Each structure stands twice: as structure tokens, then as C-alpha cells.
Amino acid sequence: MDEPTHVTAVGAAPPLEVGPARSRSRDRSRARGRSRSSGLGRARGESPARGESPARHRARGEFPRGGTRERIQAIALELFAEQGYEKTSLREIAERLGVTKAALYYHFKSKEDIVRSFVEDYRAELEQVIAWGASQPRTPGTRAEILRRYSGIVSEQLAVIRFMEQNQAAMHSLMSDSGARKKMFRDQFMSLSDLITPPGAALADRIRATMAVVSIGMASLLFQREAASPEELHDVVLKVACDLADAGTS
């Protein structure tokens, strides 16, 4: 865990504008970050195209102006993927952003806090889908829409899901302070499965519904390098999930 850093400014968040590189080593670090981002999207700092959500740009490695919290999360995920969670410090995250550690500390007091923030964001998005699905009639069209919304979240949050899958020991430690929090994702998963299960379904149909939910996350992780584009992967994964759940569009 990073050592505490005292913040002198109180009452207003220090600006986290990504500034110019201050050393050759930072230049090299940023160059490595760009080369290891698999050529995803535009350069950091460019404004996103209109009509697309910030989460979708974050998933492609694009960091729009503004959205300080999302920018910090994206940079942290980038560094965790490059050199591992345990080997990444809060200071390195601040350096990649081009700000002081004290400025970053105003928003997140540790890298553990950053991880908790994007895990909680993912959880909140799932809760929105579950709440919407619970308010709808149990029809094939509703099942299709639930799967579409869930697959959209998975596509946008794939870096977060990959982090959780690759850092299970760290996740266990971070979430050990709350048994309810550890249980949360399992409950959400079961809620999604229940919502896309037809009323009075036989065991085989219930298993198909559960497999539909499983297939979205697993296939998105396992086949991301085999698809021609993230859009193609999303469309194929969604179609397979809808077929499993017998989720038509009418």
C-alpha cells in the first residue's frame, strides 16, 4: 500500500490536467504505455466523438478531457496491465498522468481505493440492468434487451473484468472487509440469470439461461484477440447468448 501523502490544499480538487513530460524516463514510460495499448483508439487527451459513452472510449484506451475520476481509473488499469498490480505504486500512476502525487491523493488515497472505485462502478452498472429487467414483463424481447445491456457493460468494462480475473488474490484481500461485498457479484449474476429464465422453465432451460450470462463474460475475455474488432466480438457474443436464452426480439 502506498504511504500516506498530506494534502495542503483543502476545499477544491487540484486540477489533474495531463501535462508535458518532465523527464526522459517519463517520455519512455508514456511511449511504452502507448505501444502496449494494442493500438486502441485515439491518443490520450483527445475528445471523444459525440454520441458515444465515456465508458466505451475508456474501454478502447481513449482518455477524454475532463472526467478526472475516469482518467485516473483508466491510467491505473493501463499500468496494472503493463507491470502488474503489486508492482504499481500511486506515485507511478501520478507520473503517468503528469501530476503530483499530492494532487492525485486528493481524489484517491491509495491504489486500493482506485480499484474499489472501478469495481463499485461496474457493480452499479449491473444493478441498473437488474432493476430495469425486474420492472419489465417476462418476454423474449425483455430477455434480449437484458442480455444486450449486460453485454454492453461487459464490452465497456472489459479492462476491469480482466483485472479482476487476473488479480484474484488482490481482489480477495481488497474485498475481505465486507462479506456482503464479496457475495454481491454472485447475487447479481444469479439475478441476471433469473431475469432471463422463462417463468416455470424446466431445468434445461434454466441451465441455458445461466450459460447465456456466463458466455458473455467468458467469451468476451477469451476471444477478444480473435475477433476483427470489438464490435464484431460484441455482436457475436450477444447472438450466441440470445440463442442460448431463447431471447428473440419480438
Short mmCIF file of N, CA and C in Angstrom, two decimals, residues 58-197:
data_model
loop_
_atom_site.label_atom_id
_atom_site.label_comp_id
_atom_site.label_asym_id
_atom_site.label_seq_id
_atom_site.Cartn_x
_atom_site.Cartn_y
_atom_site.Cartn_z
N ARG A 58 -13.15 4.74 -22.81
CA ARG A 58 -12.20 4.22 -21.84
C ARG A 58 -11.82 2.79 -22.19
N ALA A 59 -12.78 1.99 -22.62
CA ALA A 59 -12.50 0.59 -22.96
C ALA A 59 -11.56 0.49 -24.15
N ARG A 60 -11.59 1.50 -25.04
CA ARG A 60 -10.70 1.48 -26.19
C ARG A 60 -9.35 2.13 -25.89
N GLY A 61 -9.17 2.58 -24.64
CA GLY A 61 -7.90 3.20 -24.28
C GLY A 61 -7.86 4.68 -24.56
N GLU A 62 -9.01 5.33 -24.78
CA GLU A 62 -9.05 6.76 -25.05
C GLU A 62 -9.42 7.49 -23.77
N PHE A 63 -8.75 8.60 -23.50
CA PHE A 63 -8.98 9.32 -22.27
C PHE A 63 -9.42 10.75 -22.59
N PRO A 64 -10.74 11.01 -22.60
CA PRO A 64 -11.24 12.33 -22.97
C PRO A 64 -10.87 13.38 -21.95
N ARG A 65 -10.86 14.64 -22.38
CA ARG A 65 -10.62 15.75 -21.45
C ARG A 65 -11.75 15.78 -20.43
N GLY A 66 -11.43 16.25 -19.21
CA GLY A 66 -12.44 16.22 -18.17
C GLY A 66 -12.56 14.81 -17.64
N GLY A 67 -13.58 14.56 -16.81
CA GLY A 67 -13.77 13.22 -16.27
C GLY A 67 -12.54 12.77 -15.51
N THR A 68 -12.10 13.58 -14.53
CA THR A 68 -10.87 13.28 -13.78
C THR A 68 -10.88 11.88 -13.20
N ARG A 69 -11.99 11.49 -12.60
CA ARG A 69 -12.07 10.19 -11.95
C ARG A 69 -11.87 9.06 -12.97
N GLU A 70 -12.53 9.17 -14.13
CA GLU A 70 -12.38 8.13 -15.16
C GLU A 70 -10.97 8.10 -15.71
N ARG A 71 -10.36 9.27 -15.84
CA ARG A 71 -9.00 9.32 -16.38
C ARG A 71 -8.02 8.62 -15.43
N ILE A 72 -8.18 8.85 -14.14
CA ILE A 72 -7.33 8.18 -13.16
C ILE A 72 -7.52 6.67 -13.21
N GLN A 73 -8.78 6.24 -13.27
CA GLN A 73 -9.07 4.81 -13.33
C GLN A 73 -8.44 4.18 -14.57
N ALA A 74 -8.57 4.86 -15.71
CA ALA A 74 -8.04 4.31 -16.96
C ALA A 74 -6.52 4.19 -16.92
N ILE A 75 -5.85 5.22 -16.41
CA ILE A 75 -4.39 5.18 -16.32
C ILE A 75 -3.95 4.08 -15.35
N ALA A 76 -4.65 3.95 -14.23
CA ALA A 76 -4.30 2.90 -13.27
C ALA A 76 -4.44 1.52 -13.90
N LEU A 77 -5.54 1.28 -14.62
CA LEU A 77 -5.73 -0.01 -15.28
C LEU A 77 -4.64 -0.25 -16.32
N GLU A 78 -4.24 0.80 -17.01
CA GLU A 78 -3.18 0.69 -18.01
C GLU A 78 -1.88 0.22 -17.37
N LEU A 79 -1.52 0.84 -16.24
CA LEU A 79 -0.29 0.47 -15.56
C LEU A 79 -0.39 -0.91 -14.91
N PHE A 80 -1.54 -1.24 -14.34
CA PHE A 80 -1.71 -2.58 -13.75
C PHE A 80 -1.51 -3.65 -14.82
N ALA A 81 -2.02 -3.40 -16.02
CA ALA A 81 -1.88 -4.37 -17.11
C ALA A 81 -0.43 -4.47 -17.57
N GLU A 82 0.30 -3.36 -17.57
CA GLU A 82 1.68 -3.34 -18.06
C GLU A 82 2.65 -4.03 -17.11
N GLN A 83 2.55 -3.70 -15.82
CA GLN A 83 3.60 -4.16 -14.91
C GLN A 83 3.07 -4.91 -13.68
N GLY A 84 1.78 -5.13 -13.62
CA GLY A 84 1.20 -5.86 -12.51
C GLY A 84 0.71 -4.95 -11.41
N TYR A 85 -0.33 -5.39 -10.75
CA TYR A 85 -0.95 -4.56 -9.69
C TYR A 85 0.03 -4.34 -8.54
N GLU A 86 0.65 -5.40 -8.05
CA GLU A 86 1.52 -5.29 -6.88
C GLU A 86 2.71 -4.38 -7.12
N LYS A 87 3.20 -4.34 -8.36
CA LYS A 87 4.40 -3.56 -8.66
C LYS A 87 4.10 -2.11 -9.03
N THR A 88 2.85 -1.75 -9.08
CA THR A 88 2.47 -0.39 -9.45
C THR A 88 2.18 0.43 -8.20
N SER A 89 2.77 1.61 -8.14
CA SER A 89 2.56 2.49 -6.99
C SER A 89 1.68 3.67 -7.36
N LEU A 90 1.14 4.33 -6.35
CA LEU A 90 0.34 5.52 -6.59
C LEU A 90 1.19 6.61 -7.24
N ARG A 91 2.46 6.67 -6.87
CA ARG A 91 3.35 7.66 -7.46
C ARG A 91 3.51 7.45 -8.97
N GLU A 92 3.61 6.20 -9.39
CA GLU A 92 3.74 5.92 -10.82
C GLU A 92 2.47 6.30 -11.58
N ILE A 93 1.32 6.09 -10.96
CA ILE A 93 0.07 6.50 -11.59
C ILE A 93 0.04 8.00 -11.76
N ALA A 94 0.48 8.73 -10.73
CA ALA A 94 0.53 10.19 -10.82
C ALA A 94 1.50 10.64 -11.91
N GLU A 95 2.64 9.98 -12.00
CA GLU A 95 3.63 10.35 -13.01
C GLU A 95 3.09 10.11 -14.42
N ARG A 96 2.38 9.00 -14.62
CA ARG A 96 1.81 8.74 -15.94
C ARG A 96 0.77 9.80 -16.29
N LEU A 97 0.04 10.27 -15.29
CA LEU A 97 -0.94 11.34 -15.51
C LEU A 97 -0.27 12.68 -15.72
N GLY A 98 0.96 12.84 -15.20
CA GLY A 98 1.66 14.11 -15.32
C GLY A 98 1.29 15.08 -14.22
N VAL A 99 0.95 14.55 -13.02
CA VAL A 99 0.59 15.40 -11.89
C VAL A 99 1.38 14.95 -10.67
N THR A 100 1.29 15.74 -9.59
CA THR A 100 1.96 15.36 -8.36
C THR A 100 1.15 14.28 -7.64
N LYS A 101 1.83 13.55 -6.80
CA LYS A 101 1.14 12.52 -6.02
C LYS A 101 0.13 13.15 -5.08
N ALA A 102 0.46 14.34 -4.55
CA ALA A 102 -0.46 15.03 -3.65
C ALA A 102 -1.77 15.38 -4.35
N ALA A 103 -1.68 15.79 -5.62
CA ALA A 103 -2.89 16.12 -6.37
C ALA A 103 -3.74 14.88 -6.59
N LEU A 104 -3.09 13.77 -6.91
CA LEU A 104 -3.82 12.51 -7.10
C LEU A 104 -4.42 12.04 -5.78
N TYR A 105 -3.71 12.28 -4.69
CA TYR A 105 -4.14 11.84 -3.36
C TYR A 105 -5.45 12.51 -2.95
N TYR A 106 -5.72 13.69 -3.50
CA TYR A 106 -6.97 14.37 -3.18
C TYR A 106 -8.16 13.50 -3.61
N HIS A 107 -8.02 12.80 -4.73
CA HIS A 107 -9.12 12.01 -5.29
C HIS A 107 -9.10 10.57 -4.79
N PHE A 108 -7.91 9.97 -4.72
CA PHE A 108 -7.78 8.59 -4.26
C PHE A 108 -6.58 8.52 -3.32
N LYS A 109 -6.79 7.97 -2.14
CA LYS A 109 -5.71 7.95 -1.15
C LYS A 109 -4.78 6.75 -1.30
N SER A 110 -5.13 5.81 -2.16
CA SER A 110 -4.29 4.65 -2.39
C SER A 110 -4.71 4.00 -3.69
N LYS A 111 -3.87 3.13 -4.21
CA LYS A 111 -4.26 2.40 -5.42
C LYS A 111 -5.40 1.43 -5.10
N GLU A 112 -5.48 0.99 -3.83
CA GLU A 112 -6.60 0.14 -3.43
C GLU A 112 -7.92 0.89 -3.57
N ASP A 113 -7.92 2.17 -3.25
CA ASP A 113 -9.13 2.97 -3.41
C ASP A 113 -9.52 3.09 -4.88
N ILE A 114 -8.53 3.18 -5.76
CA ILE A 114 -8.83 3.24 -7.19
C ILE A 114 -9.49 1.95 -7.65
N VAL A 115 -8.95 0.82 -7.22
CA VAL A 115 -9.53 -0.46 -7.60
C VAL A 115 -10.95 -0.57 -7.07
N ARG A 116 -11.16 -0.21 -5.82
CA ARG A 116 -12.52 -0.28 -5.27
C ARG A 116 -13.48 0.60 -6.07
N SER A 117 -12.99 1.74 -6.55
CA SER A 117 -13.87 2.66 -7.27
C SER A 117 -14.34 2.06 -8.58
N PHE A 118 -13.44 1.43 -9.37
CA PHE A 118 -13.93 0.91 -10.64
C PHE A 118 -14.70 -0.40 -10.47
N VAL A 119 -14.42 -1.13 -9.39
CA VAL A 119 -15.24 -2.31 -9.11
C VAL A 119 -16.65 -1.89 -8.72
N GLU A 120 -16.76 -0.84 -7.90
CA GLU A 120 -18.07 -0.34 -7.49
C GLU A 120 -18.83 0.25 -8.69
N ASP A 121 -18.12 0.89 -9.60
CA ASP A 121 -18.78 1.41 -10.80
C ASP A 121 -19.38 0.27 -11.62
N TYR A 122 -18.61 -0.80 -11.77
CA TYR A 122 -19.09 -1.97 -12.50
C TYR A 122 -20.31 -2.57 -11.82
N ARG A 123 -20.25 -2.70 -10.50
CA ARG A 123 -21.37 -3.22 -9.75
C ARG A 123 -22.62 -2.36 -9.92
N ALA A 124 -22.43 -1.04 -9.88
CA ALA A 124 -23.58 -0.14 -10.01
C ALA A 124 -24.24 -0.25 -11.38
N GLU A 125 -23.44 -0.43 -12.42
CA GLU A 125 -24.00 -0.59 -13.76
C GLU A 125 -24.81 -1.89 -13.86
N LEU A 126 -24.32 -2.94 -13.25
CA LEU A 126 -25.07 -4.19 -13.24
C LEU A 126 -26.40 -4.02 -12.50
N GLU A 127 -26.37 -3.29 -11.39
CA GLU A 127 -27.59 -3.08 -10.62
C GLU A 127 -28.65 -2.33 -11.44
N GLN A 128 -28.21 -1.42 -12.29
CA GLN A 128 -29.14 -0.69 -13.14
C GLN A 128 -29.84 -1.64 -14.11
N VAL A 129 -29.08 -2.56 -14.69
CA VAL A 129 -29.67 -3.52 -15.62
C VAL A 129 -30.66 -4.42 -14.89
N ILE A 130 -30.28 -4.88 -13.71
CA ILE A 130 -31.16 -5.76 -12.94
C ILE A 130 -32.45 -5.04 -12.56
N ALA A 131 -32.33 -3.79 -12.11
CA ALA A 131 -33.52 -3.03 -11.73
C ALA A 131 -34.44 -2.83 -12.92
N TRP A 132 -33.87 -2.53 -14.08
CA TRP A 132 -34.69 -2.35 -15.28
C TRP A 132 -35.38 -3.66 -15.65
N GLY A 133 -34.63 -4.75 -15.67
CA GLY A 133 -35.20 -6.04 -16.05
C GLY A 133 -36.31 -6.49 -15.13
N ALA A 134 -36.16 -6.20 -13.83
CA ALA A 134 -37.17 -6.60 -12.86
C ALA A 134 -38.48 -5.85 -13.06
N SER A 135 -38.43 -4.71 -13.72
CA SER A 135 -39.63 -3.89 -13.91
C SER A 135 -40.35 -4.21 -15.22
N GLN A 136 -39.80 -5.13 -16.00
CA GLN A 136 -40.34 -5.42 -17.33
C GLN A 136 -41.08 -6.76 -17.35
N PRO A 137 -41.96 -6.94 -18.32
CA PRO A 137 -42.64 -8.23 -18.47
C PRO A 137 -41.65 -9.32 -18.88
N ARG A 138 -41.92 -10.55 -18.50
CA ARG A 138 -41.02 -11.66 -18.81
C ARG A 138 -41.29 -12.14 -20.24
N THR A 139 -40.74 -11.45 -21.20
CA THR A 139 -40.94 -11.80 -22.61
C THR A 139 -39.59 -12.06 -23.26
N PRO A 140 -39.58 -12.73 -24.43
CA PRO A 140 -38.32 -12.92 -25.15
C PRO A 140 -37.64 -11.58 -25.47
N GLY A 141 -38.44 -10.55 -25.80
CA GLY A 141 -37.85 -9.25 -26.09
C GLY A 141 -37.16 -8.65 -24.89
N THR A 142 -37.74 -8.82 -23.71
CA THR A 142 -37.10 -8.34 -22.49
C THR A 142 -35.81 -9.08 -22.23
N ARG A 143 -35.83 -10.39 -22.41
CA ARG A 143 -34.60 -11.17 -22.22
C ARG A 143 -33.51 -10.70 -23.16
N ALA A 144 -33.88 -10.43 -24.40
CA ALA A 144 -32.89 -9.96 -25.37
C ALA A 144 -32.31 -8.61 -24.95
N GLU A 145 -33.16 -7.74 -24.44
CA GLU A 145 -32.69 -6.41 -24.03
C GLU A 145 -31.80 -6.48 -22.80
N ILE A 146 -32.14 -7.36 -21.86
CA ILE A 146 -31.29 -7.54 -20.68
C ILE A 146 -29.90 -8.02 -21.10
N LEU A 147 -29.87 -9.00 -21.99
CA LEU A 147 -28.58 -9.51 -22.46
C LEU A 147 -27.82 -8.45 -23.25
N ARG A 148 -28.54 -7.65 -24.03
CA ARG A 148 -27.88 -6.58 -24.79
C ARG A 148 -27.24 -5.57 -23.85
N ARG A 149 -27.98 -5.17 -22.82
CA ARG A 149 -27.43 -4.19 -21.87
C ARG A 149 -26.26 -4.78 -21.08
N TYR A 150 -26.39 -6.02 -20.68
CA TYR A 150 -25.31 -6.65 -19.93
C TYR A 150 -24.07 -6.82 -20.80
N SER A 151 -24.24 -7.24 -22.03
CA SER A 151 -23.08 -7.41 -22.92
C SER A 151 -22.42 -6.07 -23.22
N GLY A 152 -23.22 -5.01 -23.26
CA GLY A 152 -22.64 -3.68 -23.46
C GLY A 152 -21.76 -3.27 -22.29
N ILE A 153 -22.20 -3.57 -21.08
CA ILE A 153 -21.39 -3.28 -19.89
C ILE A 153 -20.09 -4.08 -19.92
N VAL A 154 -20.20 -5.36 -20.25
CA VAL A 154 -19.00 -6.20 -20.31
C VAL A 154 -18.02 -5.66 -21.34
N SER A 155 -18.51 -5.27 -22.51
CA SER A 155 -17.64 -4.73 -23.55
C SER A 155 -16.93 -3.47 -23.07
N GLU A 156 -17.67 -2.59 -22.40
CA GLU A 156 -17.10 -1.33 -21.95
C GLU A 156 -16.18 -1.50 -20.75
N GLN A 157 -16.45 -2.48 -19.92
CA GLN A 157 -15.68 -2.67 -18.69
C GLN A 157 -14.74 -3.88 -18.78
N LEU A 158 -14.36 -4.25 -19.99
CA LEU A 158 -13.55 -5.46 -20.16
C LEU A 158 -12.21 -5.35 -19.45
N ALA A 159 -11.61 -4.17 -19.43
CA ALA A 159 -10.34 -4.00 -18.72
C ALA A 159 -10.51 -4.24 -17.23
N VAL A 160 -11.63 -3.79 -16.68
CA VAL A 160 -11.91 -4.02 -15.25
C VAL A 160 -12.13 -5.51 -14.98
N ILE A 161 -12.91 -6.17 -15.84
CA ILE A 161 -13.17 -7.59 -15.67
C ILE A 161 -11.88 -8.39 -15.80
N ARG A 162 -11.04 -8.01 -16.75
CA ARG A 162 -9.76 -8.69 -16.92
C ARG A 162 -8.89 -8.50 -15.68
N PHE A 163 -8.90 -7.29 -15.13
CA PHE A 163 -8.13 -7.05 -13.92
C PHE A 163 -8.60 -7.94 -12.78
N MET A 164 -9.91 -8.04 -12.59
CA MET A 164 -10.45 -8.87 -11.50
C MET A 164 -10.10 -10.34 -11.70
N GLU A 165 -10.14 -10.79 -12.97
CA GLU A 165 -9.84 -12.19 -13.26
C GLU A 165 -8.36 -12.51 -13.05
N GLN A 166 -7.48 -11.55 -13.37
CA GLN A 166 -6.05 -11.79 -13.28
C GLN A 166 -5.46 -11.48 -11.90
N ASN A 167 -6.23 -10.84 -11.05
CA ASN A 167 -5.72 -10.43 -9.73
C ASN A 167 -6.68 -10.89 -8.63
N GLN A 168 -6.98 -12.17 -8.65
CA GLN A 168 -7.97 -12.69 -7.72
C GLN A 168 -7.49 -12.62 -6.27
N ALA A 169 -6.20 -12.81 -6.04
CA ALA A 169 -5.69 -12.72 -4.67
C ALA A 169 -5.83 -11.30 -4.13
N ALA A 170 -5.49 -10.32 -4.98
CA ALA A 170 -5.64 -8.92 -4.57
C ALA A 170 -7.10 -8.57 -4.35
N MET A 171 -7.98 -9.06 -5.23
CA MET A 171 -9.40 -8.79 -5.09
C MET A 171 -9.94 -9.39 -3.79
N HIS A 172 -9.50 -10.58 -3.47
CA HIS A 172 -9.95 -11.22 -2.23
C HIS A 172 -9.54 -10.38 -1.03
N SER A 173 -8.30 -9.87 -1.05
CA SER A 173 -7.81 -9.05 0.05
C SER A 173 -8.56 -7.73 0.13
N LEU A 174 -8.78 -7.11 -1.01
CA LEU A 174 -9.45 -5.81 -1.02
C LEU A 174 -10.89 -5.89 -0.57
N MET A 175 -11.54 -7.01 -0.85
CA MET A 175 -12.96 -7.13 -0.53
C MET A 175 -13.21 -7.93 0.73
N SER A 176 -12.15 -8.31 1.45
CA SER A 176 -12.31 -9.15 2.63
C SER A 176 -12.92 -8.40 3.80
N ASP A 177 -12.95 -7.05 3.70
CA ASP A 177 -13.52 -6.28 4.80
C ASP A 177 -15.04 -6.32 4.79
N SER A 178 -15.62 -6.89 3.74
CA SER A 178 -17.08 -6.93 3.65
C SER A 178 -17.54 -8.23 3.01
N GLY A 179 -18.06 -9.13 3.84
CA GLY A 179 -18.58 -10.38 3.29
C GLY A 179 -19.72 -10.13 2.33
N ALA A 180 -20.53 -9.10 2.62
CA ALA A 180 -21.65 -8.78 1.74
C ALA A 180 -21.15 -8.35 0.37
N ARG A 181 -20.02 -7.61 0.33
CA ARG A 181 -19.49 -7.15 -0.95
C ARG A 181 -18.98 -8.31 -1.78
N LYS A 182 -18.33 -9.29 -1.16
CA LYS A 182 -17.86 -10.46 -1.89
C LYS A 182 -19.03 -11.25 -2.47
N LYS A 183 -20.14 -11.27 -1.73
CA LYS A 183 -21.30 -12.01 -2.15
C LYS A 183 -22.09 -11.27 -3.23
N MET A 184 -21.80 -9.98 -3.36
CA MET A 184 -22.59 -9.12 -4.22
C MET A 184 -22.60 -9.57 -5.67
N PHE A 185 -21.43 -9.85 -6.23
CA PHE A 185 -21.36 -10.22 -7.64
C PHE A 185 -22.06 -11.54 -7.90
N ARG A 186 -21.95 -12.47 -6.98
CA ARG A 186 -22.65 -13.74 -7.15
C ARG A 186 -24.16 -13.53 -7.17
N ASP A 187 -24.64 -12.69 -6.27
CA ASP A 187 -26.07 -12.40 -6.24
C ASP A 187 -26.53 -11.69 -7.52
N GLN A 188 -25.71 -10.76 -8.01
CA GLN A 188 -26.07 -10.07 -9.25
C GLN A 188 -26.10 -11.04 -10.43
N PHE A 189 -25.12 -11.93 -10.45
CA PHE A 189 -25.07 -12.92 -11.52
C PHE A 189 -26.34 -13.78 -11.51
N MET A 190 -26.74 -14.23 -10.32
CA MET A 190 -27.93 -15.06 -10.21
C MET A 190 -29.18 -14.26 -10.57
N SER A 191 -29.21 -12.98 -10.22
CA SER A 191 -30.36 -12.15 -10.57
C SER A 191 -30.50 -12.02 -12.08
N LEU A 192 -29.39 -11.81 -12.77
CA LEU A 192 -29.43 -11.73 -14.23
C LEU A 192 -29.92 -13.04 -14.83
N SER A 193 -29.41 -14.15 -14.29
CA SER A 193 -29.82 -15.46 -14.80
C SER A 193 -31.32 -15.68 -14.59
N ASP A 194 -31.81 -15.29 -13.42
CA ASP A 194 -33.24 -15.47 -13.13
C ASP A 194 -34.10 -14.61 -14.05
N LEU A 195 -33.65 -13.40 -14.34
CA LEU A 195 -34.44 -12.49 -15.16
C LEU A 195 -34.59 -12.97 -16.60
N ILE A 196 -33.62 -13.73 -17.08
CA ILE A 196 -33.73 -14.21 -18.46
C ILE A 196 -34.20 -15.66 -18.53
N THR A 197 -34.67 -16.18 -17.40
CA THR A 197 -35.24 -17.52 -17.37
C THR A 197 -36.76 -17.42 -17.51
#
